[in-house]
Coordinates of C-alpha atoms in Angstrom, one line a residue:
X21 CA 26.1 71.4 -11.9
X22 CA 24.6 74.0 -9.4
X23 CA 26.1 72.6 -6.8
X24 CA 29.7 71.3 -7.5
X25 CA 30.3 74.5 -9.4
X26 CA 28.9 76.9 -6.5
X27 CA 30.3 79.4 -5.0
X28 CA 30.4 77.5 -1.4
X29 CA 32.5 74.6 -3.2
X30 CA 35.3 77.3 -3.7
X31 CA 36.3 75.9 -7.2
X32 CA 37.6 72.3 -5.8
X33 CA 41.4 72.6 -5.7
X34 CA 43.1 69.3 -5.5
X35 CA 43.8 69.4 -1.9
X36 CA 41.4 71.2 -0.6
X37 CA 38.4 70.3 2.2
X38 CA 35.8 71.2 -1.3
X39 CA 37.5 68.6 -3.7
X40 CA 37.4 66.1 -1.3
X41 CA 33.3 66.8 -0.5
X42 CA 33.2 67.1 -4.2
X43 CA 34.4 63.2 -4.7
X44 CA 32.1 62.2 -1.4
X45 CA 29.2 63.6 -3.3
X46 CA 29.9 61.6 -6.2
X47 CA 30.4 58.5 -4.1
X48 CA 27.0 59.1 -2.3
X49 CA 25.3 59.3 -5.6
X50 CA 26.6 56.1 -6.7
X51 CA 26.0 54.4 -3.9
X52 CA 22.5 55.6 -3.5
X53 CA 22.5 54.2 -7.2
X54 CA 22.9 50.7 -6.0
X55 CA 26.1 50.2 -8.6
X56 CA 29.2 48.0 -7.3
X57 CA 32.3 49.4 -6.2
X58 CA 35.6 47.9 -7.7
X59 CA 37.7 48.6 -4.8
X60 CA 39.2 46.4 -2.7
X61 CA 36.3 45.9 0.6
X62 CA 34.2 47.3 -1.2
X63 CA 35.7 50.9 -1.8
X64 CA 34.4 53.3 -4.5
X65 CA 37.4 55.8 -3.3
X66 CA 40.9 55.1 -5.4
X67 CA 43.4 56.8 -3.6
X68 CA 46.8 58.0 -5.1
X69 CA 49.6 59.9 -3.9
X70 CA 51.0 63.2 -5.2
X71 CA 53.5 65.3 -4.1
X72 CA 54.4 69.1 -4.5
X73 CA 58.2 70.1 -3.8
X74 CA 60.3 73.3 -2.9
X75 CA 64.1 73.9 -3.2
X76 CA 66.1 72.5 0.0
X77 CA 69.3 73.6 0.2
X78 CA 73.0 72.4 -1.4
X79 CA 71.2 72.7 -5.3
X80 CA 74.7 72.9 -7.2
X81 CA 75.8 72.7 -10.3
X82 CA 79.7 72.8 -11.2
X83 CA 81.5 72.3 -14.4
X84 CA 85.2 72.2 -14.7
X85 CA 87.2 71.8 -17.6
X86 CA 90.6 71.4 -19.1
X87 CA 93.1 73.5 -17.8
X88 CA 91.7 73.6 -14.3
X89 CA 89.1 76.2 -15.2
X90 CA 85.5 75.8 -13.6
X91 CA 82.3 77.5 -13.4
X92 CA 79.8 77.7 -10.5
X93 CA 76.4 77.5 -12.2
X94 CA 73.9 79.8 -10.3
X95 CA 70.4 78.1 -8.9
X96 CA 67.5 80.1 -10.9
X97 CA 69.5 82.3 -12.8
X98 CA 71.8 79.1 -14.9
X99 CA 70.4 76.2 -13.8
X100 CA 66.9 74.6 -11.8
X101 CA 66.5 71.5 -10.6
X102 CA 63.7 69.1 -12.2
X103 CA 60.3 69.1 -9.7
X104 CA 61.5 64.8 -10.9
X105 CA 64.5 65.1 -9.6
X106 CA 66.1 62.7 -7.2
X107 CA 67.8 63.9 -4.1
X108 CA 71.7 62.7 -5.1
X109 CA 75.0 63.9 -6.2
X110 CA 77.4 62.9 -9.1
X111 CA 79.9 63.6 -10.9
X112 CA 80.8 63.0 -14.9
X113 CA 81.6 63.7 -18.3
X114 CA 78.9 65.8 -20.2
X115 CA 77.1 63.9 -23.0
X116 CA 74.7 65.5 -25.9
X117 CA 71.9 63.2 -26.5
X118 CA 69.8 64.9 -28.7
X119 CA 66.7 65.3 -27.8
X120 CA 66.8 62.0 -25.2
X121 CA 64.3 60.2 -26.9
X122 CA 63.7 56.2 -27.6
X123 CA 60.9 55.5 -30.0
X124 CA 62.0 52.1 -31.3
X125 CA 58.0 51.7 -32.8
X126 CA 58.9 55.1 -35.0
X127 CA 62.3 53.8 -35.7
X128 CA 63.7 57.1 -33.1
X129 CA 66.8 56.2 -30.7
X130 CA 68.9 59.6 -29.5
X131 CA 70.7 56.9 -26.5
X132 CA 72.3 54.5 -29.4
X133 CA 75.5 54.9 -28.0
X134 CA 77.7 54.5 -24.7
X135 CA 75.9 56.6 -22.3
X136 CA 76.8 54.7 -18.9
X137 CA 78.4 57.1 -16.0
X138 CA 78.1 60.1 -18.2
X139 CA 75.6 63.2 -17.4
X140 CA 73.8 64.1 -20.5
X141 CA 72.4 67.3 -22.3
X142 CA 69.0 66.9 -23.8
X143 CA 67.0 69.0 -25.7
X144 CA 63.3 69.9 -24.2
X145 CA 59.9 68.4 -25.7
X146 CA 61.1 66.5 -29.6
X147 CA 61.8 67.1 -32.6
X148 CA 59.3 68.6 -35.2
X149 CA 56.8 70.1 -33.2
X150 CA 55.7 72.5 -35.6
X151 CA 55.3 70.2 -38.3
X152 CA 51.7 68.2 -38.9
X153 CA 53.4 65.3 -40.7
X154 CA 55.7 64.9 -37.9
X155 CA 56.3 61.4 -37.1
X156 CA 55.5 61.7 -33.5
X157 CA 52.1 63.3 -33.2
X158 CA 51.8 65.4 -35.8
X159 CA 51.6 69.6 -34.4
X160 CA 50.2 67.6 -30.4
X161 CA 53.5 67.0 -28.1
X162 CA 53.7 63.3 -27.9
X163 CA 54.4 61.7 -24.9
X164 CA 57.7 61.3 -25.9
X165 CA 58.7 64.9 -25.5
X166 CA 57.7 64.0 -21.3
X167 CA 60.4 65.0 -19.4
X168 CA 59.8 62.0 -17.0
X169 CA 60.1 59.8 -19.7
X170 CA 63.7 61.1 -21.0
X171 CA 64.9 60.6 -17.5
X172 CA 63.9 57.5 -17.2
X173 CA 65.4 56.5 -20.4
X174 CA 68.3 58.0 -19.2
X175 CA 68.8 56.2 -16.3
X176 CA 68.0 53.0 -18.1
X177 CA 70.7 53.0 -20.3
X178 CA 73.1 53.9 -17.5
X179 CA 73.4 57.9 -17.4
X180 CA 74.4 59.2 -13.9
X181 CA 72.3 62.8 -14.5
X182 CA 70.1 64.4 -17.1
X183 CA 70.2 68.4 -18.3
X184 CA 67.3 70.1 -20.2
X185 CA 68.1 72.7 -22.4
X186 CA 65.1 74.5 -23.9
X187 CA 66.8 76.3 -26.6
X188 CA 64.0 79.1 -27.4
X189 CA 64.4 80.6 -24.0
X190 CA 67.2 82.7 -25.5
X191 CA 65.8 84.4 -28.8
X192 CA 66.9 87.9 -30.1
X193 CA 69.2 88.5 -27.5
X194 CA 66.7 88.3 -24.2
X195 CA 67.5 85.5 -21.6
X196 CA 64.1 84.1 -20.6
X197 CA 65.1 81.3 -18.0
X198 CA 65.7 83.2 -14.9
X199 CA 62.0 84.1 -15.3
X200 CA 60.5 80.7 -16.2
X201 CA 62.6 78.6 -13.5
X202 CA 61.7 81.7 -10.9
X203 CA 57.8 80.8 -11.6
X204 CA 58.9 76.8 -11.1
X205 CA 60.0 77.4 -7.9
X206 CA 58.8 80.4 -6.1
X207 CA 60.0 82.0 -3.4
X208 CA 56.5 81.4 -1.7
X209 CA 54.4 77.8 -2.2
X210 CA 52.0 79.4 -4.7
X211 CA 48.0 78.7 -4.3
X212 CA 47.8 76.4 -7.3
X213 CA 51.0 74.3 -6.7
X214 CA 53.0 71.8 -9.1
X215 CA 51.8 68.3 -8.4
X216 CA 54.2 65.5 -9.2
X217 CA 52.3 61.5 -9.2
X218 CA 54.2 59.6 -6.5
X219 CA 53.8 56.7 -8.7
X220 CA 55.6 57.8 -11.4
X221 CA 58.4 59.1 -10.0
X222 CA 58.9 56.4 -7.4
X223 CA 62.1 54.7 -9.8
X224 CA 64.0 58.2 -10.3
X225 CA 67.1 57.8 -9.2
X226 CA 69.0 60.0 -10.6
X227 CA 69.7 64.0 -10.5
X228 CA 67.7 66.2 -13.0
X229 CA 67.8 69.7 -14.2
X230 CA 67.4 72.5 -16.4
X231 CA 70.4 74.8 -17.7
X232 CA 69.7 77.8 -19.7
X233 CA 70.8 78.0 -23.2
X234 CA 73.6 80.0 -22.2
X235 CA 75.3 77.3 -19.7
X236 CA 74.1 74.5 -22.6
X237 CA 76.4 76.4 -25.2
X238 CA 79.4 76.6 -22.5
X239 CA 78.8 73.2 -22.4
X240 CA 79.0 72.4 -25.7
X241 CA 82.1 74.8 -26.0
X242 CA 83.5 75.2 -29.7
X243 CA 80.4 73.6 -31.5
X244 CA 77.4 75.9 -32.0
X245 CA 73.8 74.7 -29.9
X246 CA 72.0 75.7 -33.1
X247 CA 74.4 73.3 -34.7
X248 CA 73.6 70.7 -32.1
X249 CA 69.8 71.2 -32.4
X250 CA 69.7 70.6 -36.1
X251 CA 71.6 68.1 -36.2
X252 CA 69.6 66.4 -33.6
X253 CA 66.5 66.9 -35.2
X254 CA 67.7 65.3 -38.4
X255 CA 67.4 61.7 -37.1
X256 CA 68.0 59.8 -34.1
X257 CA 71.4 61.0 -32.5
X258 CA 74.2 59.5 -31.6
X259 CA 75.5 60.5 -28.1
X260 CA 78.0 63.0 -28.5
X261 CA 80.8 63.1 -25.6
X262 CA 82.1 66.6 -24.8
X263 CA 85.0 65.6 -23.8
X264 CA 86.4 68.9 -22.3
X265 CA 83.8 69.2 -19.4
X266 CA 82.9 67.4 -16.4
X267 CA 79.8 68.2 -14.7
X268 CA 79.2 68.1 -10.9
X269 CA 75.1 67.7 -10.1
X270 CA 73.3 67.8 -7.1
X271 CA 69.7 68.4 -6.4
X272 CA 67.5 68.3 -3.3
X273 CA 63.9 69.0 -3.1
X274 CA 61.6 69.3 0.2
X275 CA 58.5 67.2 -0.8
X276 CA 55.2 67.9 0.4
X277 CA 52.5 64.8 -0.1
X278 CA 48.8 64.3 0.2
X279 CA 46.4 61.9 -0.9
X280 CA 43.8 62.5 -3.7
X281 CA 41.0 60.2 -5.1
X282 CA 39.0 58.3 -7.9
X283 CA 35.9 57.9 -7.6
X284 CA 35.1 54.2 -8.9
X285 CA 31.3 52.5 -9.6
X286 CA 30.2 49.3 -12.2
X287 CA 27.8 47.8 -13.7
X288 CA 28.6 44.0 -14.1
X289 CA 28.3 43.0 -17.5
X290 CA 25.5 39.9 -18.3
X291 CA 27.2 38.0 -21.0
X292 CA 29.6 35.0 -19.2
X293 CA 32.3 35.7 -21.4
X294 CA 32.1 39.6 -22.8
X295 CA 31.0 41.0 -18.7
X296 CA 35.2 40.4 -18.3
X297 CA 35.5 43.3 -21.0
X298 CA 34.6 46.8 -19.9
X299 CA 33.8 50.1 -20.9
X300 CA 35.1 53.1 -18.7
X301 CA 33.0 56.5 -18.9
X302 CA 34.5 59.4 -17.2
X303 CA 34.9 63.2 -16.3
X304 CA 37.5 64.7 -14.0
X305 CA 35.6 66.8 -10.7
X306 CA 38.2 69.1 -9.7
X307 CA 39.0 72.4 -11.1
X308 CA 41.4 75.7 -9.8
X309 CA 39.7 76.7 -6.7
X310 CA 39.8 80.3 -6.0
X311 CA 41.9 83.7 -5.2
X312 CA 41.1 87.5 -4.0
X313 CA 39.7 87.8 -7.7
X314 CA 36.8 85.4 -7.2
X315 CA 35.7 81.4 -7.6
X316 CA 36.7 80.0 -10.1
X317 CA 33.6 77.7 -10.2
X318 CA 34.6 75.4 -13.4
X319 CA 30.5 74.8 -14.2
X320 CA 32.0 74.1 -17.6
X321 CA 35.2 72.6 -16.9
X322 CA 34.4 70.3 -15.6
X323 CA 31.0 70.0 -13.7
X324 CA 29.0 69.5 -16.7
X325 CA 31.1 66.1 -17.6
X326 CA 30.1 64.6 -13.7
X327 CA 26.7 65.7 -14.1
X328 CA 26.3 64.1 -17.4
X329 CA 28.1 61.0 -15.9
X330 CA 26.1 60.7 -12.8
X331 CA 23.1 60.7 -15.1
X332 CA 24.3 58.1 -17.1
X333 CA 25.2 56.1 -14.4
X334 CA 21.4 56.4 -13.3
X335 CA 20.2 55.2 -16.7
X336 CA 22.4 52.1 -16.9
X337 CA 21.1 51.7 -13.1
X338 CA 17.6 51.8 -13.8
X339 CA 18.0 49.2 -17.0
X340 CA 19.4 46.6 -14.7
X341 CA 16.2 47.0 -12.5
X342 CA 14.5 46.6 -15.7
X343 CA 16.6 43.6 -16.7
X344 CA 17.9 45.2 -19.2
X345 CA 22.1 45.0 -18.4
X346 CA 24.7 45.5 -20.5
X347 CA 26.7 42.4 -22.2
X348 CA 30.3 44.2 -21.3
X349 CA 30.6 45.7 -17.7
X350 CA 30.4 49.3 -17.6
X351 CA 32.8 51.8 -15.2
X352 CA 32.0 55.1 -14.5
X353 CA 35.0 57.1 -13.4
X354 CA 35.3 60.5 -11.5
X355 CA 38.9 61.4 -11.7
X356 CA 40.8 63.5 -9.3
X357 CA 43.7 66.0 -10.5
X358 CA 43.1 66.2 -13.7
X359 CA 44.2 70.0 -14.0
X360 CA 46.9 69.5 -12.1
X361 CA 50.5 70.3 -13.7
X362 CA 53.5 68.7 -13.9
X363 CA 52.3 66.2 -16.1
X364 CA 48.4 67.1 -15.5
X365 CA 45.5 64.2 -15.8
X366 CA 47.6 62.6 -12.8
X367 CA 44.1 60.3 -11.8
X368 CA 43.3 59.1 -15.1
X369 CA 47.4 57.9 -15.0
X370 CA 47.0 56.7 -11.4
X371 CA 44.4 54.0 -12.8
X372 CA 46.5 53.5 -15.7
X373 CA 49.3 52.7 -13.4
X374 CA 47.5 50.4 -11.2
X375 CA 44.2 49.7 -12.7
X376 CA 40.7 48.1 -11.0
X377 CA 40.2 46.3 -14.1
X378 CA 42.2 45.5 -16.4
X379 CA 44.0 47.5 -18.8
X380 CA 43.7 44.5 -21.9
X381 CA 39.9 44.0 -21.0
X382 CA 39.2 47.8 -21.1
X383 CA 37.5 47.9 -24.8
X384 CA 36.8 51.9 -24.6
X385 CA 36.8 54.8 -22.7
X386 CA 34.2 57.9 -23.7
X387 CA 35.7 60.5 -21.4
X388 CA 33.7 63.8 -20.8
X389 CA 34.9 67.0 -20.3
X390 CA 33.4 70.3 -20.9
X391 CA 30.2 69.3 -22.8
X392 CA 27.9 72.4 -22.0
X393 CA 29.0 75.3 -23.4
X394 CA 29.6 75.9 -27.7
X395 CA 33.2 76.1 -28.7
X396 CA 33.9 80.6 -29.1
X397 CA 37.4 81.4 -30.0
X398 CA 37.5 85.6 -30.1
X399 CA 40.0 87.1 -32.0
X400 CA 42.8 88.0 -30.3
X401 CA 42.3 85.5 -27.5
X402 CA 45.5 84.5 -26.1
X403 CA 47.4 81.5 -25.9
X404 CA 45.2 79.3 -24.5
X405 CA 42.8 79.7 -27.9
X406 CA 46.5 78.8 -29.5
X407 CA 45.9 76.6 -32.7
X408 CA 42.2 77.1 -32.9
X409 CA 40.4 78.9 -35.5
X410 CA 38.3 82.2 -34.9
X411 CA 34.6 80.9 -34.6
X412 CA 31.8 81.9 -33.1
X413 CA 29.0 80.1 -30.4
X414 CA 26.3 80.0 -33.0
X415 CA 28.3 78.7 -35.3
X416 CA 29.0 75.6 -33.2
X417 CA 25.3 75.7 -31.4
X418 CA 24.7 71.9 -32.4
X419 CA 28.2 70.8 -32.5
X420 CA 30.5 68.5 -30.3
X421 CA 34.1 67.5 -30.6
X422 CA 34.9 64.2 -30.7
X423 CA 38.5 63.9 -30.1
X424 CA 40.9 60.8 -30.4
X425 CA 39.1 58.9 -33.4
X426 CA 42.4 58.4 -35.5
X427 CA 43.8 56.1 -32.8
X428 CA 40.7 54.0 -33.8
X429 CA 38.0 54.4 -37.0
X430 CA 35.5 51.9 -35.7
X431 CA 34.5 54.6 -32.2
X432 CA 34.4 56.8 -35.2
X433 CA 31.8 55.0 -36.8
X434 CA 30.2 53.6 -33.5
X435 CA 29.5 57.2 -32.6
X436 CA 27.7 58.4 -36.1
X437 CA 25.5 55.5 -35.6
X438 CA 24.7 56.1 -31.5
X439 CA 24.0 60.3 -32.8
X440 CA 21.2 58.8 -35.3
X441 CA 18.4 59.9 -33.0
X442 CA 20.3 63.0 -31.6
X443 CA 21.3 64.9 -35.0
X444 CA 24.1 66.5 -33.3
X445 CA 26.6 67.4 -35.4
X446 CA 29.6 65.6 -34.5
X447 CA 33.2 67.2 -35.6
X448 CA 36.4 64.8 -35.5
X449 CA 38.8 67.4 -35.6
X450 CA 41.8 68.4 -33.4
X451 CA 43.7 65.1 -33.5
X452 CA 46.5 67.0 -35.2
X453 CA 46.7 70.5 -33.7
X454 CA 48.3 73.2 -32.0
X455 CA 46.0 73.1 -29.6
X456 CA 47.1 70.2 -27.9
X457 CA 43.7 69.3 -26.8
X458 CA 44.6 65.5 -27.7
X459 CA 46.6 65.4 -24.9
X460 CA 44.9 67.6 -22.4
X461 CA 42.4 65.5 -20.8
X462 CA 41.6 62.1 -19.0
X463 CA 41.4 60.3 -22.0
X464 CA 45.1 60.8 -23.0
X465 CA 46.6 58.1 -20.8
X466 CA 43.8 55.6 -22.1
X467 CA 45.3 56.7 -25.5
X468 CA 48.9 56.0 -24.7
X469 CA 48.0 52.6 -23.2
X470 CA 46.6 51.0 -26.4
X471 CA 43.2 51.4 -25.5
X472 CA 40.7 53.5 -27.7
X473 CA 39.0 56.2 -26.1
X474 CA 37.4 59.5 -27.2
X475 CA 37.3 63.1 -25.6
X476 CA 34.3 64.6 -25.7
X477 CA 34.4 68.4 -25.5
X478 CA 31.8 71.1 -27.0
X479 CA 35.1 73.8 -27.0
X480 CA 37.2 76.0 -25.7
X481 CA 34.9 80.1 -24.5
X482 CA 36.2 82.7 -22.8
X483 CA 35.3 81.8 -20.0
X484 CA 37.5 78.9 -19.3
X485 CA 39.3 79.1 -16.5
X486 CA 38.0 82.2 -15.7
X487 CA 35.7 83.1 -12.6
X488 CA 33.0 83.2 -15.1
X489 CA 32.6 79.6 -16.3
X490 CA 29.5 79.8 -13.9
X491 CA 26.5 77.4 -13.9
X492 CA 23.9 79.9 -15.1
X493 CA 26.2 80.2 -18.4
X494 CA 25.3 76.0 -19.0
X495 CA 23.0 74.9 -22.1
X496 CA 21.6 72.7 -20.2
X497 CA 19.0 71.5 -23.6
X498 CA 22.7 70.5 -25.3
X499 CA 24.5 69.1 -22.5
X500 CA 21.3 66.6 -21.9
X501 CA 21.7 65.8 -26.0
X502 CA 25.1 65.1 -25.9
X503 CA 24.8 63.1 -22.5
X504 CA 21.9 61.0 -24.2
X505 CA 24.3 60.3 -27.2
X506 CA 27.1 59.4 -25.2
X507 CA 24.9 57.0 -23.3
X508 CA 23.5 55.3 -26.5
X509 CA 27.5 55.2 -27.7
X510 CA 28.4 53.2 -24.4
X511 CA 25.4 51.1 -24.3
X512 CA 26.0 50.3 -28.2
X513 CA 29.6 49.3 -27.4
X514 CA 28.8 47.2 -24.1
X515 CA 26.7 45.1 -26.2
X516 CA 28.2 44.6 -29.9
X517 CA 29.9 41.4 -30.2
X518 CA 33.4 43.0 -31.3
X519 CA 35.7 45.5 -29.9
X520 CA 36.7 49.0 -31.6
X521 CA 39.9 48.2 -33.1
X522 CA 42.9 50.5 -31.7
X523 CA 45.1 51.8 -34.4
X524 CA 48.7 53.7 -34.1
X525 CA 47.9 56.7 -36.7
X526 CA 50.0 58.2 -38.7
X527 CA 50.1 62.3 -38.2
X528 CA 47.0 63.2 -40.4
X529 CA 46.0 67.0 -41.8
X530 CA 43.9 68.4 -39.2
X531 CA 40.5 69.4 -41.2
X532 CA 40.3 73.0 -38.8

């Protein structure tokens, strides 16, 4: 912890010279290990692509309707162009689509109409987000409220061009979007840029953008957005023309790429037919590097998950010089990028994408992140304490978060019976919460792949993401409890005969 979270390792940006020294170290420690790498020759490094983006010129955005009228929408004040944008040019008739979503497992379609050639208007992130028993995720943004996704169910069903339309960015009379699509796309490449995956935005094809709620409601001309929106949330939509308007779209982005990595080590399972079943434990490395105000080290977040990783790695390494290996193979998994928006966790989806091993033979994932501090949540906090209740450190001295066990009761259990000789006390809450913390770390893509994984996370202090999260700030006595139990939880599940059974829950009260 000492040493990724130092002051020389300069908070290891994704990017920078200290991430990459950050995954090297990792990869020497696991080769000095002895484990086997997964990689093709022999590699423990997974590389993946990202890209960050800045406006090139001839971003337009036209409408004309009947009577010869049209509008010239103005870049950053009416309109943005989507960081997923493709670099193209059409032309069509405006269609509202709801909120663009296709669910066909939760019975959802906004697209169950003729969509083909036309440009549509969709509303940002889904319906029911403030409501716990919504059918989605409950209060966490599912992925279904991804941008990326709604364009690519866009272009699947023929659209030419996609609009996003948040619709409280224009509340008690104060415009809001010129200031959110300014801080999208900066005049100057900022120091913590917007990272895009290559590989999931290698099939857009077609033109994407955001319109602010102003432009949506000249769109929709005599009907009412508010109208629109409740309507939409009602049920799944059916594509409503609006037949007065065509739209002209065209976006062009200047892309910048780079290279980042996973880190990647095994231990090959014993038992001839379970070793072709693994179990993946993880932690993300990198963190927000640092500006004029200091380092911001991340001891916390998240060099306290690789620490207790690389230790784990060393235990399961000195069983199989005892003879003592595990029945399943066991992974261990650094992950690059994790804090990196647009669509963050972008190594853990890179391995989802194109896995070493395979996604249907992965039986669980325990994925550490931030398991050395207690969970503090001040009052009056801020947003990023948003959902969670006021508590204090002592209160949650013993306590860890174990976070995904509604997609699958049986890790629930698994881990009660691993924390038998450990006494921690373990809280399953935040499933359904404000908080999003469901959804805001490596296990998340694991989730969304039908494979059950946990987060495990002692909290949310004020000092994360702040220069402060510094190693001398580490209980180091909890973080080697919590390591020990997770260790006993993957060594129980490499060797039980059955696999954890993955469930598709049903939005649950969250017990917090």
């Amino acid at each position: 912890v000492h040493f990724l979270a130092s002051d020389w390792m300069r908070g290891r940006l994704t990017g920078s010279s200290e991430a990459a020294l950050a995954a090297s170290y990792i990869e020497s420690r696991f080769r000095r290990l002895g484990l086997e790498p997964l990689g093709p020759e022999g590699a423990f490094l997974q590389a993946f692509t990202l890209y960050w983006a800045a406006l090139a010129e001839s971003n337009r955005l036209r409408l004309r309707f009947g009577g010869g009228l049209e509008r010239e929408a103005r870049l950053l004040e009416d309109f943005a162009p989507s960081l997923f944008a493709a670099d193209a040019r059409v032309r069509g008739q405006a269609c509202f689509a709801g909120y663009g979503i296709e669910a066909p497992e939760l019975g959802w379609n906004d697209l169950n109409g003729d969509v083909a050639g036309r440009i549509l208007l969709v509303i940002d992130g889904e319906p029911g987000a403030e409501d716990p028993k919504s059918p989605f995720d409950g209060l966490v943004t599912s992925i279904h409220a991804d941008g990326l996704r709604k364009i690519f169910n866009a272009q699947r069903r023929g659209a030419t061009g996609i609009l996003f339309v948040d619709p409280s960015q224009q509340e008690q009379a104060v415009d809001r979007f010129p200031g959110q699509a300014r801080s999208h796309w900066p005049a100057e490449p900022p120091r913590i840029k917007r990272y895009a995956l290559m590989a999931q935005t290698r099939g857009v094809r077609i033109p994407a953008a955001s319109i602010s709620p102003a432009l949506a409601q000249t769109l929709a001309g005599d009907r009412k957005l508010s109208e629109l929106v409740a309507q939409a949330q009602r049920g799944s939509f059916h594509p409503l023309p609006l037949a007065d308007v065509e739209v002209e779209l065209e976006t062009h982005l200047r892309r910048h790429y780079l290279d980042d990595h996973n880190v990647i080590a095994a231990v090959r399972g014993a038992d001839p037919e379970l070793k072709s079943e693994a179990v993946i434990l993880s932690a993300h490395y990198d963190h927000n590097g640092a500006d004029s105000s200091g380092v911001f080290n991340g001891a916390d977040d998240n060099a306290s998950g690789v620490a207790g990783l690389i230790e784990i790695a060393e235990a399961y390494a000195l069983a199989v010089r005892n003879n003592q290996r595990p029945r399943r193979t066991v992974i261990f998994a650094a992950w690059g990028s994790e804090e990196r928006c647009c669509g963050p966790l972008l190594g853990a989806w890179a391995w989802t994408l194109h896995p070493w091993w395979p996604l249907e033979k992965t039986a669980a994932v325990l994925n550490m992140d931030m398991i050395g501090r207690s969970e503090e949540v001040p009052e009056g906090g801020g947003s990023k304490f948003r959902g969670l209740a006021v508590q204090t450190a002592a209160s949650n001295a013993n306590a860890v978060n174990l976070i995904g066990t509604s997609f699958s009761p049986d890790l629930r259990e698994a881990a009660r019976a691993a924390n038998r000789d450990f006494d921690l006390e373990l809280k399953f809450r935040y499933d359904n919460n404000r908080s999003n913390l469901l959804r805001r770390s490596d296990h998340w893509p694991f989730l969304q792949s039908g494979v059950p994984a946990l987060f495990i996370h002692t909290g949310l202090h004020p000092d994360y993401h702040t220069i402060y999260d510094r190693p001398e700030k580490i209980d180091y006595a909890k973080m080697t409890r919590i390591t020990r139990l997770v260790y006993q939880l993957s060594w129980n599940l490499a060797r039980q005969p059955a696999r954890p059974r993955f469930l598709r829950p049903r939005p649950i009260p969250d017990p917090d």
